[in-house]
Amino acid sequence: MTMRLLILGGTTEASTLAQAVADRGLNAVFSYAGRVHTPRSQPIPHRVGGFGGVAGLAGYLRDHNISHVIDATHPFAAQMSWNAFHACQQTMTPLIALTRPPWQAQAGDNWQNVADIDGAVAALQGPAQRIMLALGRLHMNAFAAQAQHHYVLRLVDAPSTPPALPNHQVIVARGPFETAGDIALFQDHKIDLIVCKNAGGQGAEAKIHAARALGLPILMINRPDLPPRKAVATAEEIFDWLDHQPATDRGV
Ligand code: 3Y8
Ligand code: NAP
């Protein structure tokens, strides 16, 4: 079978991998969910939109003669990762994940860890604060249950419907972000608390460094459970894995 890779993307690491795959002239396709208006362009062919659950992905793997799947999605894209795990099992397609380790609190950091979005909402009981909600668009309306706070929302695209938060301000910006920029943002908006996911990686890490510099507390949402697939942290390890796969001619 000729080597043909499917890269499930949407992260800094996925983009780095796509560039390395292009440099090697490998046959690959990059996949976006279609969550944002103009996803970053890639140096390899790409597709946009859901596959249609496990069955849809299994069908895609067969129809497009995909030889290997690389799940380089964000650690909170758990549904996609579980679908990839099951579709690859069903079709006997080799699967590997490209992940980034979670951030770790350092001495002096003031983190409160919660299990999920609902846990973060519950943890915001109490008097009004000025909160940086660095979670994007999909889950922001859950925080209407704690409407007493002023929320600063950072979104990739301007929201098509106004956020259901009575006291909020929207900032339209896409990462990767810089520490100095996030320090200025937190100071300008007199932020008391940052709410974020433990995404890991560099692209979202600026807010962790900014909170540390300003001595601000973080409400940190832990990662969801992900499937028991092989996972590595660098593009080199991906290529090493590919090199040790049963022979597929590279078709190059
Ligand atoms: C559509 C495709 C690259 C990838 C860059 C990374 C870094 C910058 C930081 C904050 C946190 C947040 C959010 C964030 C970051 C990178 C990475 C990352 C966080 C793009 C992109 C897509 C998305 C989807 C979007 C979600 C949202 C989450 C904003 C591209 C820009 C908060 C995650 O409006 C929406 O529907 C947005 C949805 C999923 C989470 C949410 O619940 O709203 N990412 N982000 C991908 C697709 O369609 O398949 O244009 O690059 C990618 C990136 N966003 O190649 O350079 O590697 O993580 N993305 C979080 O970490 O908490 C912002 O503001 O500090
Ligand atoms: P999710 O909740 O795990 O997935 C929901 C559905 O979206 C999936 O079942 C699949 O639809 C579709 N989907 C997700 N990722 C896809 C991809 N790369 N290609 C094709 N379809 C995809 O996913 P999510 O958390 O919304 O994340 C969506 C995208 O944003 C992913 O590319 C992810 O890497 C990126 N991202 C997410 C976050 C985050 O905080 N969640 C942060 C940064 C980047 P079907 O079932 O129809 O196939």
Short mmCIF file of C-alpha atoms and ligand atoms in Angstrom, two decimals:
data_model
loop_
_atom_site.label_atom_id
_atom_site.label_comp_id
_atom_site.label_asym_id
_atom_site.label_seq_id
_atom_site.Cartn_x
_atom_site.Cartn_y
_atom_site.Cartn_z
CA MET A 1 0.00 0.00 0.00
CA THR A 2 1.36 3.43 -0.88
CA MET A 3 2.01 5.69 2.14
CA ARG A 4 -0.71 8.33 2.48
CA LEU A 5 -1.02 10.18 5.81
CA LEU A 6 -4.09 11.79 7.36
CA ILE A 7 -3.07 14.52 9.85
CA LEU A 8 -5.90 15.58 12.20
CA GLY A 9 -4.79 19.17 12.81
CA GLY A 10 -5.70 22.44 14.48
CA THR A 11 -2.65 22.92 16.72
CA THR A 12 0.79 24.51 16.50
CA GLU A 13 2.39 21.06 16.56
CA ALA A 14 0.14 19.86 13.72
CA SER A 15 1.29 22.80 11.60
CA THR A 16 4.94 22.12 12.41
CA LEU A 17 4.45 18.49 11.39
CA ALA A 18 2.71 19.51 8.15
CA GLN A 19 5.73 21.61 7.18
CA ALA A 20 8.12 18.71 7.91
CA VAL A 21 5.89 16.34 5.88
CA ALA A 22 5.91 18.82 2.97
CA ASP A 23 9.71 19.14 3.21
CA ARG A 24 9.98 15.35 2.92
CA GLY A 25 7.58 15.27 -0.03
CA LEU A 26 5.36 12.72 1.72
CA ASN A 27 1.81 12.10 0.49
CA ALA A 28 -0.52 13.60 3.14
CA VAL A 29 -3.75 15.45 3.78
CA PHE A 30 -4.36 17.90 6.67
CA SER A 31 -7.80 17.99 8.30
CA TYR A 32 -9.63 20.90 9.99
CA ALA A 33 -13.03 20.68 11.68
CA GLY A 34 -14.06 24.02 10.15
CA ARG A 35 -14.45 25.74 13.52
CA VAL A 36 -13.06 29.11 12.53
CA HIS A 37 -13.67 31.36 9.58
CA THR A 38 -10.19 31.28 8.04
CA PRO A 39 -8.04 28.48 9.35
CA ARG A 40 -4.32 28.87 8.88
CA SER A 41 -3.17 27.73 5.44
CA GLN A 42 -1.00 24.61 5.26
CA PRO A 43 1.82 23.52 2.86
CA ILE A 44 0.01 20.24 2.10
CA PRO A 45 -3.51 19.54 0.74
CA HIS A 46 -6.22 20.03 3.35
CA ARG A 47 -9.87 19.22 3.95
CA VAL A 48 -12.38 21.04 6.20
CA GLY A 49 -15.38 19.66 8.12
CA GLY A 50 -16.44 16.67 10.20
CA PHE A 51 -16.18 13.15 8.80
CA GLY A 52 -19.57 12.02 10.18
CA GLY A 53 -18.61 10.18 13.34
CA VAL A 54 -16.62 6.93 13.55
CA ALA A 55 -18.36 5.40 10.53
CA GLY A 56 -17.74 8.48 8.43
CA LEU A 57 -14.06 8.53 9.35
CA ALA A 58 -13.68 4.78 8.70
CA GLY A 59 -15.24 5.33 5.27
CA TYR A 60 -12.90 8.25 4.60
CA LEU A 61 -9.84 6.13 5.50
CA ARG A 62 -10.91 3.42 3.06
CA ASP A 63 -12.06 5.73 0.24
CA HIS A 64 -8.86 7.81 0.37
CA ASN A 65 -6.46 4.87 0.88
CA ILE A 66 -5.08 6.40 4.08
CA SER A 67 -2.15 4.25 5.27
CA HIS A 68 -1.52 6.01 8.65
CA VAL A 69 -3.44 8.46 10.87
CA ILE A 70 -1.63 11.10 12.95
CA ASP A 71 -3.91 12.64 15.58
CA ALA A 72 -2.34 16.05 16.18
CA THR A 73 -5.53 17.62 17.55
CA HIS A 74 -5.73 19.71 20.71
CA PRO A 75 -5.88 17.70 23.98
CA PHE A 76 -9.43 18.99 24.52
CA ALA A 77 -10.59 17.68 21.12
CA ALA A 78 -11.46 14.44 22.88
CA GLN A 79 -14.37 13.45 20.64
CA MET A 80 -12.17 13.58 17.56
CA SER A 81 -9.46 11.58 19.28
CA TRP A 82 -11.87 8.86 20.42
CA ASN A 83 -13.42 8.68 16.94
CA ALA A 84 -9.96 8.32 15.39
CA PHE A 85 -9.08 5.56 17.87
CA HIS A 86 -12.21 3.53 17.03
CA ALA A 87 -12.14 4.15 13.27
CA CYS A 88 -8.47 3.09 13.10
CA GLN A 89 -9.26 -0.07 15.12
CA GLN A 90 -12.12 -0.94 12.75
CA THR A 91 -10.06 -0.40 9.60
CA MET A 92 -6.73 -1.72 11.03
CA THR A 93 -5.12 1.63 10.20
CA PRO A 94 -1.98 2.48 12.26
CA LEU A 95 -2.62 5.48 14.56
CA ILE A 96 -0.27 7.71 16.51
CA ALA A 97 -0.93 10.94 18.45
CA LEU A 98 1.27 14.05 18.41
CA THR A 99 0.69 15.61 21.83
CA ARG A 100 2.22 18.19 24.11
CA PRO A 101 2.74 17.64 27.85
CA PRO A 102 0.38 19.47 30.23
CA TRP A 103 1.63 22.65 31.90
CA GLN A 104 2.85 22.17 35.47
CA ALA A 105 2.39 24.73 38.24
CA GLN A 106 5.70 26.12 39.49
CA ALA A 107 6.67 27.32 42.99
CA GLY A 108 4.76 30.51 43.69
CA ASP A 109 1.99 29.78 41.16
CA ASN A 110 -1.55 29.99 42.51
CA TRP A 111 -3.59 27.41 40.53
CA GLN A 112 -6.90 25.85 41.40
CA ASN A 113 -7.43 22.68 39.31
CA VAL A 114 -10.94 21.61 38.26
CA ALA A 115 -12.02 18.58 36.23
CA ASP A 116 -13.99 20.25 33.44
CA ILE A 117 -15.97 23.31 32.31
CA ASP A 118 -18.81 22.63 34.81
CA GLY A 119 -16.25 22.44 37.60
CA ALA A 120 -14.84 25.81 36.54
CA VAL A 121 -18.33 27.39 36.53
CA ALA A 122 -19.05 26.01 40.02
CA ALA A 123 -15.71 27.30 41.31
CA LEU A 124 -16.71 30.88 40.39
CA GLN A 125 -19.31 31.16 43.17
CA GLY A 126 -18.73 34.32 45.16
CA PRO A 127 -18.37 38.09 44.82
CA ALA A 128 -17.90 39.73 41.43
CA GLN A 129 -14.42 39.60 39.93
CA ARG A 130 -12.83 40.63 36.62
CA ILE A 131 -12.15 37.34 34.87
CA MET A 132 -10.09 36.50 31.74
CA LEU A 133 -12.06 33.65 30.17
CA ALA A 134 -9.37 32.27 27.83
CA LEU A 135 -11.50 29.32 26.67
CA GLY A 136 -12.59 30.49 23.23
CA ARG A 137 -16.21 30.51 22.03
CA LEU A 138 -17.63 27.01 22.42
CA HIS A 139 -18.09 27.00 26.19
CA MET A 140 -18.31 30.70 27.14
CA ASN A 141 -22.10 30.71 27.61
CA ALA A 142 -21.84 28.11 30.39
CA PHE A 143 -20.48 30.95 32.56
CA ALA A 144 -23.85 32.79 32.43
CA ALA A 145 -24.55 30.76 35.59
CA GLN A 146 -22.07 33.11 37.31
CA ALA A 147 -23.29 36.36 35.78
CA GLN A 148 -21.98 38.48 38.65
CA HIS A 149 -18.48 38.62 37.14
CA HIS A 150 -17.04 40.85 34.42
CA TYR A 151 -15.66 38.52 31.71
CA VAL A 152 -12.98 39.36 29.15
CA LEU A 153 -13.47 36.88 26.27
CA ARG A 154 -10.72 36.18 23.71
CA LEU A 155 -12.21 34.70 20.55
CA VAL A 156 -10.77 33.72 17.18
CA ASP A 157 -13.75 35.18 15.27
CA ALA A 158 -16.22 37.90 16.27
CA PRO A 159 -19.22 36.03 17.74
CA SER A 160 -22.21 35.78 15.39
CA THR A 161 -24.57 35.98 18.38
CA PRO A 162 -23.80 38.14 21.44
CA PRO A 163 -22.36 36.09 24.33
CA ALA A 164 -25.00 35.31 26.98
CA LEU A 165 -22.88 37.07 29.62
CA PRO A 166 -24.42 40.37 30.83
CA ASN A 167 -21.08 41.91 31.76
CA HIS A 168 -18.39 41.06 29.20
CA GLN A 169 -15.95 42.43 26.69
CA VAL A 170 -14.87 40.53 23.55
CA ILE A 171 -11.33 40.60 22.21
CA VAL A 172 -10.96 39.09 18.73
CA ALA A 173 -7.49 37.55 18.47
CA ARG A 174 -5.89 34.27 17.45
CA GLY A 175 -2.73 32.81 18.94
CA PRO A 176 0.05 32.04 19.29
CA PHE A 177 0.23 34.80 21.90
CA GLU A 178 3.21 36.62 23.48
CA THR A 179 3.81 36.96 27.25
CA ALA A 180 4.31 40.75 27.07
CA GLY A 181 1.02 41.08 25.20
CA ASP A 182 -0.86 39.03 27.78
CA ILE A 183 0.72 40.97 30.67
CA ALA A 184 -0.49 44.22 29.09
CA LEU A 185 -3.92 42.69 28.43
CA PHE A 186 -4.35 41.57 32.05
CA GLN A 187 -3.20 44.96 33.36
CA ASP A 188 -5.36 47.01 30.97
CA HIS A 189 -8.43 44.99 31.92
CA LYS A 190 -7.56 44.83 35.65
CA ILE A 191 -7.91 41.03 35.56
CA ASP A 192 -8.26 39.29 38.95
CA LEU A 193 -8.37 35.67 37.73
CA ILE A 194 -7.59 33.69 34.56
CA VAL A 195 -9.72 30.67 33.58
CA CYS A 196 -8.08 28.35 31.03
CA LYS A 197 -7.65 24.77 29.84
CA ASN A 198 -4.47 22.84 30.39
CA ALA A 199 -3.72 22.91 26.67
CA GLY A 200 0.04 22.62 27.00
CA GLY A 201 2.29 23.68 24.16
CA GLN A 202 3.74 27.09 23.42
CA GLY A 203 0.90 28.67 21.42
CA ALA A 204 -1.32 29.24 24.43
CA GLU A 205 1.33 29.40 27.14
CA ALA A 206 1.78 33.22 27.22
CA LYS A 207 -1.11 33.62 29.67
CA ILE A 208 0.56 31.21 32.12
CA HIS A 209 3.76 33.27 32.08
CA ALA A 210 1.78 36.53 32.29
CA ALA A 211 -0.21 35.31 35.31
CA ARG A 212 3.08 34.23 36.96
CA ALA A 213 4.66 37.65 36.29
CA LEU A 214 1.66 39.46 37.78
CA GLY A 215 1.05 37.02 40.64
CA LEU A 216 -2.49 36.33 39.38
CA PRO A 217 -4.41 33.14 40.26
CA ILE A 218 -5.41 30.63 37.57
CA LEU A 219 -8.47 28.39 37.49
CA MET A 220 -7.00 25.50 35.45
CA ILE A 221 -9.26 22.99 33.71
CA ASN A 222 -7.68 19.54 33.53
CA ARG A 223 -7.62 17.55 30.30
CA PRO A 224 -10.43 15.13 29.41
CA ASP A 225 -9.74 11.39 29.19
CA LEU A 226 -8.10 10.51 25.88
CA PRO A 227 -7.87 7.07 24.20
CA PRO A 228 -4.96 4.68 24.98
CA ARG A 229 -3.11 5.25 21.65
CA LYS A 230 0.63 5.59 21.13
CA ALA A 231 1.56 9.27 21.67
CA VAL A 232 4.79 11.21 20.99
CA ALA A 233 5.75 14.86 21.42
CA THR A 234 7.85 15.68 18.33
CA ALA A 235 7.68 15.42 14.53
CA GLU A 236 10.96 13.47 14.58
CA GLU A 237 9.33 10.75 16.67
CA ILE A 238 6.49 10.60 14.16
CA PHE A 239 8.95 10.02 11.29
CA ASP A 240 10.81 7.43 13.35
CA TRP A 241 7.51 5.61 13.91
CA LEU A 242 6.68 5.78 10.20
CA ASP A 243 10.12 4.40 9.32
CA HIS A 244 9.49 1.38 11.54
CA GLN A 245 6.01 0.64 10.20
CA PRO A 246 5.49 -2.49 8.06
CA ALA A 247 6.65 -1.75 4.54
CA THR A 248 4.53 0.72 2.66
CA ASP A 249 6.20 2.04 -0.43
CA ARG A 250 6.61 5.77 -0.06
CA GLY A 251 5.21 6.40 -3.47
CA VAL A 252 7.65 9.24 -3.88
C1 3Y8 B 1 -9.85 25.67 14.03
C2 3Y8 B 1 -7.03 26.77 13.25
C3 3Y8 B 1 -1.52 26.80 14.36
C4 3Y8 B 1 -2.50 26.43 15.44
C5 3Y8 B 1 -2.64 27.54 16.48
C6 3Y8 B 1 -2.34 25.63 19.99
C7 3Y8 B 1 -2.18 27.12 19.78
C8 3Y8 B 1 -2.91 29.23 18.72
C9 3Y8 B 1 -4.08 29.08 21.65
C10 3Y8 B 1 -6.24 31.93 24.71
C11 3Y8 B 1 -6.45 30.48 24.33
C12 3Y8 B 1 -8.31 28.10 22.61
C13 3Y8 B 1 -8.74 28.11 21.10
C14 3Y8 B 1 -6.44 28.40 21.20
C15 3Y8 B 1 -5.12 28.38 20.80
C16 3Y8 B 1 -3.31 27.77 18.95
C17 3Y8 B 1 -3.58 27.08 17.61
C18 3Y8 B 1 -4.70 27.64 19.59
C19 3Y8 B 1 -6.93 28.78 22.55
C20 3Y8 B 1 -7.07 27.70 15.79
C21 3Y8 B 1 -7.68 27.01 14.57
C22 3Y8 B 1 -8.89 26.45 14.92
C23 3Y8 B 1 -9.10 26.72 16.30
C24 3Y8 B 1 -10.29 26.26 17.05
C25 3Y8 B 1 -10.43 26.93 18.37
C26 3Y8 B 1 -11.61 26.49 19.26
C27 3Y8 B 1 -11.16 27.12 20.61
C28 3Y8 B 1 -9.65 26.93 20.61
C29 3Y8 B 1 -9.32 29.44 20.66
C30 3Y8 B 1 -6.08 27.85 12.78
C31 3Y8 B 1 -6.88 29.19 15.61
C32 3Y8 B 1 -9.30 28.83 23.48
C33 3Y8 B 1 -8.11 26.65 23.13
O1 3Y8 B 1 -14.67 29.94 17.79
C34 3Y8 B 1 -14.45 28.70 17.90
O2 3Y8 B 1 -15.31 27.80 17.60
C35 3Y8 B 1 -13.10 28.26 18.38
C36 3Y8 B 1 -12.95 26.97 18.75
C37 3Y8 B 1 -11.76 24.97 19.30
C38 3Y8 B 1 -11.76 26.45 21.84
C39 3Y8 B 1 -13.19 26.79 22.09
O3 3Y8 B 1 -13.82 26.00 22.82
O4 3Y8 B 1 -13.67 27.85 21.55
N1 3Y8 B 1 -9.29 26.62 19.21
N2 3Y8 B 1 -8.08 27.43 16.83
C40 3Y8 B 1 -9.41 24.23 13.98
C41 3Y8 B 1 -10.34 23.39 13.13
O5 3Y8 B 1 -11.29 23.93 12.53
O6 3Y8 B 1 -10.06 22.17 13.03
O7 3Y8 B 1 -6.57 28.79 12.14
O8 3Y8 B 1 -4.90 27.71 13.11
C42 3Y8 B 1 -5.76 27.00 16.12
C43 3Y8 B 1 -5.04 27.36 17.37
N3 3Y8 B 1 -5.60 27.85 18.43
O9 3Y8 B 1 -1.45 25.99 13.41
O10 3Y8 B 1 -0.85 27.82 14.46
O11 3Y8 B 1 -1.61 24.90 19.31
O12 3Y8 B 1 -3.18 25.23 20.83
N4 3Y8 B 1 -7.47 27.97 20.42
C44 3Y8 B 1 -7.28 26.55 24.40
O13 3Y8 B 1 -6.08 26.25 24.28
O14 3Y8 B 1 -7.85 26.76 25.48
C45 3Y8 B 1 -6.88 30.30 22.88
O15 3Y8 B 1 -7.03 32.80 24.25
O16 3Y8 B 1 -5.30 32.19 25.49
P1 NAP B 2 -14.10 17.71 19.25
O1 NAP B 2 -15.11 18.30 20.16
O2 NAP B 2 -13.17 16.65 19.74
O3 NAP B 2 -14.81 17.10 17.93
C1 NAP B 2 -16.17 17.32 17.63
C2 NAP B 2 -16.37 16.91 16.18
O4 NAP B 2 -15.72 17.87 15.34
C3 NAP B 2 -15.67 15.58 15.82
O5 NAP B 2 -16.45 14.48 16.21
C4 NAP B 2 -15.52 15.73 14.31
O6 NAP B 2 -16.78 15.63 13.66
C5 NAP B 2 -15.14 17.21 14.20
N1 NAP B 2 -13.69 17.43 14.22
C6 NAP B 2 -12.92 17.79 15.26
N2 NAP B 2 -11.64 17.97 14.89
C7 NAP B 2 -11.60 17.71 13.56
C8 NAP B 2 -10.56 17.72 12.57
N3 NAP B 2 -9.31 18.09 12.88
N4 NAP B 2 -10.89 17.37 11.29
C9 NAP B 2 -12.16 17.03 10.97
N5 NAP B 2 -13.20 17.03 11.84
C10 NAP B 2 -12.90 17.36 13.12
O7 NAP B 2 -13.24 18.88 18.57
P2 NAP B 2 -13.05 20.42 19.08
O8 NAP B 2 -12.57 20.42 20.48
O9 NAP B 2 -14.26 21.16 18.67
O10 NAP B 2 -11.82 20.87 18.15
C11 NAP B 2 -12.06 21.18 16.79
C12 NAP B 2 -10.75 21.56 16.14
O11 NAP B 2 -10.17 22.68 16.82
C13 NAP B 2 -9.70 20.46 16.15
O12 NAP B 2 -8.95 20.54 14.94
C14 NAP B 2 -8.79 20.84 17.30
O13 NAP B 2 -7.47 20.37 17.13
C15 NAP B 2 -8.85 22.35 17.22
N6 NAP B 2 -8.58 22.99 18.51
C16 NAP B 2 -9.41 22.69 19.54
C17 NAP B 2 -9.16 23.30 20.78
C18 NAP B 2 -10.05 23.06 21.96
O14 NAP B 2 -9.88 23.77 22.96
N7 NAP B 2 -10.98 22.12 21.90
C19 NAP B 2 -8.07 24.19 20.91
C20 NAP B 2 -7.24 24.46 19.80
C21 NAP B 2 -7.51 23.85 18.59
P3 NAP B 2 -17.30 14.21 13.01
O15 NAP B 2 -17.72 13.39 14.19
O16 NAP B 2 -18.43 14.62 12.11
O17 NAP B 2 -16.14 13.61 12.27
#
